[in-house]
Every structure is written in structure tokens, then in C-alpha cells.
CSV table of C-alpha atoms in Angstrom, one decimal:
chain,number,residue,atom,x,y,z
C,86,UNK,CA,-30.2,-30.3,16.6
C,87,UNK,CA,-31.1,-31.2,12.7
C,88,UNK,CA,-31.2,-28.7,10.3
C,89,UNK,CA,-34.8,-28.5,10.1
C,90,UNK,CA,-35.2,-27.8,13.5
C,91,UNK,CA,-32.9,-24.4,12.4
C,92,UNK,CA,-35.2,-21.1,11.4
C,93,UNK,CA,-34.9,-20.8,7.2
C,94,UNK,CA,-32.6,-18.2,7.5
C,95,UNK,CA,-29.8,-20.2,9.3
C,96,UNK,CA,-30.1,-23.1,7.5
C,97,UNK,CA,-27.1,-23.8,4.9
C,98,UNK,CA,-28.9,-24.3,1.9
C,99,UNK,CA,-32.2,-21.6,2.3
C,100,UNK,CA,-29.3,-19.4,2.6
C,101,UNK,CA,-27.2,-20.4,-0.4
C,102,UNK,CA,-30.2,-20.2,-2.5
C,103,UNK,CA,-31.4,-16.5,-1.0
C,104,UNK,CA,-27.9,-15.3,-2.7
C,105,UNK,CA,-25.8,-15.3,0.4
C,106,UNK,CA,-23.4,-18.2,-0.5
C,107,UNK,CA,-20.3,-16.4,0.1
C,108,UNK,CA,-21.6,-15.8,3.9
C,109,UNK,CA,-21.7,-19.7,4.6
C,110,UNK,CA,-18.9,-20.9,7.0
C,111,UNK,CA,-16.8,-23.6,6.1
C,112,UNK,CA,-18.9,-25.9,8.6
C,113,UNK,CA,-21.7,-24.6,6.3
C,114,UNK,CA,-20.2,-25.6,3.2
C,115,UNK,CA,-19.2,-28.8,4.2
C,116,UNK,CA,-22.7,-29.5,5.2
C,117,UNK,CA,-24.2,-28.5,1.9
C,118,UNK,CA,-21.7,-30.8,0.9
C,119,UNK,CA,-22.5,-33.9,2.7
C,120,UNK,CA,-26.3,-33.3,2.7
C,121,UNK,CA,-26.5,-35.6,5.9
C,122,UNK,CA,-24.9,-36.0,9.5
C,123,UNK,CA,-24.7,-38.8,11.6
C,124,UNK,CA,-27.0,-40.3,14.4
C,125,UNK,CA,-27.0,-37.6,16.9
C,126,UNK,CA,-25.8,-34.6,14.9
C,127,UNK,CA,-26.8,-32.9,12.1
C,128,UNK,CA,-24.6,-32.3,8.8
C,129,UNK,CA,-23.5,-28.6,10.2
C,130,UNK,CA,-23.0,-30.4,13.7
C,131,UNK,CA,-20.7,-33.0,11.8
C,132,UNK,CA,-18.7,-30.6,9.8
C,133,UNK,CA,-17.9,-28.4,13.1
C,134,UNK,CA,-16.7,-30.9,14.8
C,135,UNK,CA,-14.6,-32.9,12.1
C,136,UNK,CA,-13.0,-28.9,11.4
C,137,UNK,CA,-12.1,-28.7,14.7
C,138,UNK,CA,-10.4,-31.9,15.3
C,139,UNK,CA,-8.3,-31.4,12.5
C,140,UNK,CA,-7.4,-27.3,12.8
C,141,UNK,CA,-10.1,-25.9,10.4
C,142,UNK,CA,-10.1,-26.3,6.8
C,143,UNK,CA,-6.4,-25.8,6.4
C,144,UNK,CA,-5.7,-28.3,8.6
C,145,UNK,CA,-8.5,-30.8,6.8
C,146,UNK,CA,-7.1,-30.4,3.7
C,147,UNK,CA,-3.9,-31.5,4.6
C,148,UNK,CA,-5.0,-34.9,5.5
C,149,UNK,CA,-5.4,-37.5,2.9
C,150,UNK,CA,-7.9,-39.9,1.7
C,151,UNK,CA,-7.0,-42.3,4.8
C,152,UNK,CA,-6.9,-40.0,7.3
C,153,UNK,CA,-10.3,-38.5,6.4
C,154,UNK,CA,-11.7,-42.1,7.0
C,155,UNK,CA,-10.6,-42.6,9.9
C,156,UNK,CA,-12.3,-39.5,11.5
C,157,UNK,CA,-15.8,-40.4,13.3
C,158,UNK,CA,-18.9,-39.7,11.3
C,159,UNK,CA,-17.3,-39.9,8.0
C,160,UNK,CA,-17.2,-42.9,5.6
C,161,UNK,CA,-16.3,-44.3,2.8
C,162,UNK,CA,-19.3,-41.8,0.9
C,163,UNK,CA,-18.6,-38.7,2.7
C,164,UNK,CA,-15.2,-39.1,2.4
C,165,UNK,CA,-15.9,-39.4,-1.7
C,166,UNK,CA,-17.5,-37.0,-2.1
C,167,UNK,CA,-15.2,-34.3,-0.4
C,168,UNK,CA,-11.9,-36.1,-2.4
C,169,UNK,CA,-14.3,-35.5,-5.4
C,170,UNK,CA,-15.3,-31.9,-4.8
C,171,UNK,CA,-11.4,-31.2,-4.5
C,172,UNK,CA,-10.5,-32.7,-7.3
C,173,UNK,CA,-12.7,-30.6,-9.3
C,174,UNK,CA,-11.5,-27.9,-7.8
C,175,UNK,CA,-7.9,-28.9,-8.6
C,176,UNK,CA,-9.0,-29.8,-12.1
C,177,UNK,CA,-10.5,-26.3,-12.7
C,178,UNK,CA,-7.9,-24.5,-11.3
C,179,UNK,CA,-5.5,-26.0,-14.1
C,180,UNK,CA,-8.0,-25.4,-16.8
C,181,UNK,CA,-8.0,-21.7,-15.3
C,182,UNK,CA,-4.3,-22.0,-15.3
C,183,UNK,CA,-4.2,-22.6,-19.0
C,184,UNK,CA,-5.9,-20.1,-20.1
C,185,UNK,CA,-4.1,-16.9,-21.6
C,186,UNK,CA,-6.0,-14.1,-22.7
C,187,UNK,CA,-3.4,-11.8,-24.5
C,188,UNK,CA,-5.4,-9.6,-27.1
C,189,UNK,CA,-8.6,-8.2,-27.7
C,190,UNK,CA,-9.3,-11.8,-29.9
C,191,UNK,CA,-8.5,-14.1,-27.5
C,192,UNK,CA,-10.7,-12.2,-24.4
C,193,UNK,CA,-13.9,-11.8,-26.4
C,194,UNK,CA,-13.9,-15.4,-27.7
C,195,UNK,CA,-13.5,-16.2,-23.6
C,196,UNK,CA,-16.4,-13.6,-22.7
C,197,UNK,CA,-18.8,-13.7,-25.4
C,198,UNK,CA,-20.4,-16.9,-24.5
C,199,UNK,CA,-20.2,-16.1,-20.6
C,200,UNK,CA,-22.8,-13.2,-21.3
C,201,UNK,CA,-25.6,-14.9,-23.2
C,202,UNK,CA,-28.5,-14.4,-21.5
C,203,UNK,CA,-27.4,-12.0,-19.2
C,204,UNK,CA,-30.9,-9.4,-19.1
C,205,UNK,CA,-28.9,-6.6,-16.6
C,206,UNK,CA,-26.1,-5.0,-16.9
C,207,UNK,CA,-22.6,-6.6,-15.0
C,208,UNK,CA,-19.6,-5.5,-14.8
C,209,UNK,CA,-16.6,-7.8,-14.3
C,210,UNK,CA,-12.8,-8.5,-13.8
C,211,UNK,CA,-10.0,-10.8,-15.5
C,212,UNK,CA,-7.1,-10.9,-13.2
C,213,UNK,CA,-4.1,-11.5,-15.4
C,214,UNK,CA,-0.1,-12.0,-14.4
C,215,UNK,CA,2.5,-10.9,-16.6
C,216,UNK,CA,1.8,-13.4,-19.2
C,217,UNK,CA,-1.6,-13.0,-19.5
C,218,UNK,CA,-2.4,-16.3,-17.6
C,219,UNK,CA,-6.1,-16.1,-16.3
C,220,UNK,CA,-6.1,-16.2,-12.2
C,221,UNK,CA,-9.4,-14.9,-11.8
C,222,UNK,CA,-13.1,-14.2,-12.8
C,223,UNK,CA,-15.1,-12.0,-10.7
C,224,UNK,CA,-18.5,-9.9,-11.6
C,225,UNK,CA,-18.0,-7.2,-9.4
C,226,UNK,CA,-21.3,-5.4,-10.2
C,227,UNK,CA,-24.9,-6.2,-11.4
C,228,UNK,CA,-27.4,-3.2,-12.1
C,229,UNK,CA,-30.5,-2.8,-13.9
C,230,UNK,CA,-31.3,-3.1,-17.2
C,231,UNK,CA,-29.3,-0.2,-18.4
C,232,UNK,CA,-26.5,0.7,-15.9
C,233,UNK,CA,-24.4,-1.0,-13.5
C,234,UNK,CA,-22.1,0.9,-11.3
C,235,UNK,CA,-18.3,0.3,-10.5
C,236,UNK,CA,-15.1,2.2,-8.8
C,237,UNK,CA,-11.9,2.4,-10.1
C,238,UNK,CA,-11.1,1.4,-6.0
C,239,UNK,CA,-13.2,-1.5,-5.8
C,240,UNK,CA,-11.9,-3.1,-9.3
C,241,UNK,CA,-8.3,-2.5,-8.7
C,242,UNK,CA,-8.5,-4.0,-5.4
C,243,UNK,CA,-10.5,-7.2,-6.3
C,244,UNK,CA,-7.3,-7.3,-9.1
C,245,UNK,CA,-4.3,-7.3,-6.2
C,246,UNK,CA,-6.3,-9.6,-3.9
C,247,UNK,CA,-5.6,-12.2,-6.4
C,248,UNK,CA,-2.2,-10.9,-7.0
C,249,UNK,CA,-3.0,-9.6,-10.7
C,250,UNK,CA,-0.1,-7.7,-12.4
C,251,UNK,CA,-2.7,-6.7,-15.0
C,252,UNK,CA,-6.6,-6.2,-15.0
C,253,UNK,CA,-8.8,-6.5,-17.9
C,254,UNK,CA,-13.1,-4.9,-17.1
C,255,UNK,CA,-15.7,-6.5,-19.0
C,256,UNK,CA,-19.1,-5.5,-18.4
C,257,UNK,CA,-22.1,-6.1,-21.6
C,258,UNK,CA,-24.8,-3.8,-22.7
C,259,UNK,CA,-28.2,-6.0,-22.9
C,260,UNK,CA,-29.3,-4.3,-25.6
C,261,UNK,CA,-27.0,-6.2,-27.7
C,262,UNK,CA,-25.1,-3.0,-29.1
C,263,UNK,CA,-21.5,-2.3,-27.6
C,264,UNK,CA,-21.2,1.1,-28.8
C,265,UNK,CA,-19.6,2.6,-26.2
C,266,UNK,CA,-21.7,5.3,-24.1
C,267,UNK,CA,-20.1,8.4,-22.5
C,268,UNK,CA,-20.2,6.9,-19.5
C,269,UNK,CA,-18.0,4.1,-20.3
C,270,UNK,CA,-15.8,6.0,-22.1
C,271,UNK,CA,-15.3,8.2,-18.8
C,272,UNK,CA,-15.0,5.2,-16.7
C,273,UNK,CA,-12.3,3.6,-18.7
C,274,UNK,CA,-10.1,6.4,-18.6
C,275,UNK,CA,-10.7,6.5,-14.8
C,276,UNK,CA,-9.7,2.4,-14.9
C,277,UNK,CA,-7.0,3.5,-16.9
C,278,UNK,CA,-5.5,6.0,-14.4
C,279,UNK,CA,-5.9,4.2,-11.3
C,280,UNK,CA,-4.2,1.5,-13.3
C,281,UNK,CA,-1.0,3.5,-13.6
C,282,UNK,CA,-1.1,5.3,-10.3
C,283,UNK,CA,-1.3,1.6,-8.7
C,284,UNK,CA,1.2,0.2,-10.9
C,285,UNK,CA,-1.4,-2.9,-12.1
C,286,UNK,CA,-2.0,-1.6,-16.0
C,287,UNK,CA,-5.2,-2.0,-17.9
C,288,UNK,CA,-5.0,-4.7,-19.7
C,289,UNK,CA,-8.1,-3.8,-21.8
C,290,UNK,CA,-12.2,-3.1,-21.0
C,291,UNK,CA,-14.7,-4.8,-23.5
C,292,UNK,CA,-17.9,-4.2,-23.7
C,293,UNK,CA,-19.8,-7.1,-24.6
C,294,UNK,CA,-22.8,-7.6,-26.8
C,295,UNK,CA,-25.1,-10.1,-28.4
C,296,UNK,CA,-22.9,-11.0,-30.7
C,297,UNK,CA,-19.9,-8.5,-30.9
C,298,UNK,CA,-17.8,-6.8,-28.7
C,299,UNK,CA,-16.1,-3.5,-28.5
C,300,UNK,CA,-12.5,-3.4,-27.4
C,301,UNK,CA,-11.0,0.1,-25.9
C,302,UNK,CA,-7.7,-1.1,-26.3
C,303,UNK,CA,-8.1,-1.9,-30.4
C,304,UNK,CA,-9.8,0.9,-30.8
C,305,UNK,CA,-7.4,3.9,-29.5
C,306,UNK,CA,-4.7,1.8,-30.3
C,307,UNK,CA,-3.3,1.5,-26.7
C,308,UNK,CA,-0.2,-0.5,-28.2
C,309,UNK,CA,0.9,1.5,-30.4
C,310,UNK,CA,1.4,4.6,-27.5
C,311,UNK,CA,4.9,5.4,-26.9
């Protein structure tokens, strides 16, 4: 079966494009990837049946560059372009690796540019280790033009999936002004609680405007508590 003979909703790409990326399989993805199949099967097709010759992704990704071309239905330019999209990967995740984000300074520099543009409210996470090593970016939360909601439960366990020993929120007022509201004001101390209780400390929440940002930590002096 090709892809077009699939209803829009269950092709790979329709999909991606409709916001629903993270529910592609990793046949899916590999498809998107490819673009094409072979004679007789279609790029999904393909992908399915090269992931289950080798034992799923895992056991894909173990393989190298020779043994990939080896497997029927991929050559020399599928082949590339999977070694390529890893290699980005592997190239990003040192790049991420690098990154240390140990001070108010250090995280607005990192987020200020990120926001730009942004017309609705979001609310994110930095998943830090002990050194303040980057391991993660996630927007947890987009609202409207004023508000975006988030729990305390729902950041804190975004932070230990990726194994974070501290958790710094980010979310940016589109208005351009970070003057803290009530409302973040409240939420912070609920961040900062849950923080505690789980044993993963606030690193800090910023909130993030057109050009400025407002820092909870430097502002009630959180290093200086005893």
C-alpha cells in the first residue's frame, strides 16, 4: 500500500504537521525520514520491516554504516541519510552537554532569544544535574495570550524523567513586562516546595520578556538563605 493510498490522518507527515509528532512510531519516523520506499512497499512498509529484522530501533542503532547497507531496500542514500540524522543527533547532544546554566546570568542569556516571537504564554523546564549541565528543554505548557497553566506534579516529573537533580521553570509574559503577577508568585512557591518535598531543588523560575527577564532566585536572594 503507498502512503497516499493511507486516509490524511494516518499518514506520517499530515500527522506531524497537525501537531501530533510525538505520536508517530518509530516506523513512522523513519519514513518521514526516508521520504520513499522501495518497489512494492511504501516508506512506512520499508521502515517496519527493516525495524523488525533488526529488533526495533535499539537493535537498528546498534548496527553500523555496513550493516545498514546490507539490509534489502536500503542504499547507499537511505543509508546517508539515517548515519546523518544521527550524527546530528550526537552532535546536539554534546552541544547540549556543554552547556551550564549556573546563575540567573547565564539562564536568561540561554532563554531570552528562545522566546522571541513567542505571541502565548509557555511555560517550560531546564533539567539540570548537580553541576548545572543542561540535560533537557521541555515547554510543558502553552496557553492563551495571558495565562498558561502548570502543576508543580507535572513539572517535577518531566524533571526526574530526565534524571535532573535540579529544575529551573521558565515561562514569558508576551506582553513584554516580567513583572511578576500574583499568580506566579504563588506558583513559585508551590515549585519551590514540591522541590524540597521531592528532593530535586529549584534551581530558579524566570520570567521572560521582550527584552528582560525577572529572576525569583536574585530577587529573594535564595542563596543567601541559611
Amino acid at each position: 500500500m503507498r502512503i497516499l493510498d493511507l486516509s490524511p490522518d494516518q499518514r506520517p507527515r499530515e500527522r506531524l504537521l497537525a501537531g501530533h509528532g510525538e505520536g508517530l512510531s518509530d516506523a513512522d519516523l523513519l519514513a518521514l525520514l526516508w521520504g520513499t520506499g522501495r518497489q512494492g512497499q511504501s516508506a512506512v512498509e520499508l521502515a517496519q520491516a527493516v525495524l523488525g529484522r533488526t529488533g526495533g530501533l535499539a537493535g537498528l542503532l546498534t548496527l553500523g554504516l555496513s550493516d545498514w547497507l546490507i539490509q534489502p531496500g536500503l542504499g547507499p542514500a537511505k543509508t546517508g541519510q539515517l548515519w546523518a540524522a544521527l550524527e546530528l543527533a550526537r552532535r546536539g547532544s554534546r552541544s547540549a552537554e556543554r552547556l551550564r546554566i549556573t546563575s540567573p546570568r547565564a539562564a536568561g542569556t540561554y532563554l531570552l532569544p528562545r522566546c522571541r516571537g513567542w505571541t502565548e504564554e509557555r511555560f517550560g523546564l531546564l533539567a539540570l544535574n548537580a553541576k548545572g549541565d543542561l540535560l533537557a528543554e521541555r515547554i510543558l505548557s502553552q496557553g492563551t495570550a495571558t495565562a498558561t497553566l502548570i502543576s508543580p506534579r507535572e513539572f517535577f516529573r518531566e524533571a526526574l524523567r530526565y534524571g535532573a537533580t535540579t529544575a529551573l521553570a521558565f515561562h514569558n509574559h508576551p506582553s513584554g513586562d516580567p513583572t511578576p503577577s500574583r499568580e506566579d508568585t504563588q506558583l513559585t512557591r508551590r515549585l519551590l516546595a514540591a522541590g524540597e518535598s521531592l528532593g530535586v531543588p529549584l534551581a530558579d523560575h524566570l520570567i521572560l520578556g521582550h527584552d528582560r527577564y525577572h529572576s525569583f532566585r536574585a530577587a529573594e536572594g535564595w542563596d543567601q538563605r541559611g
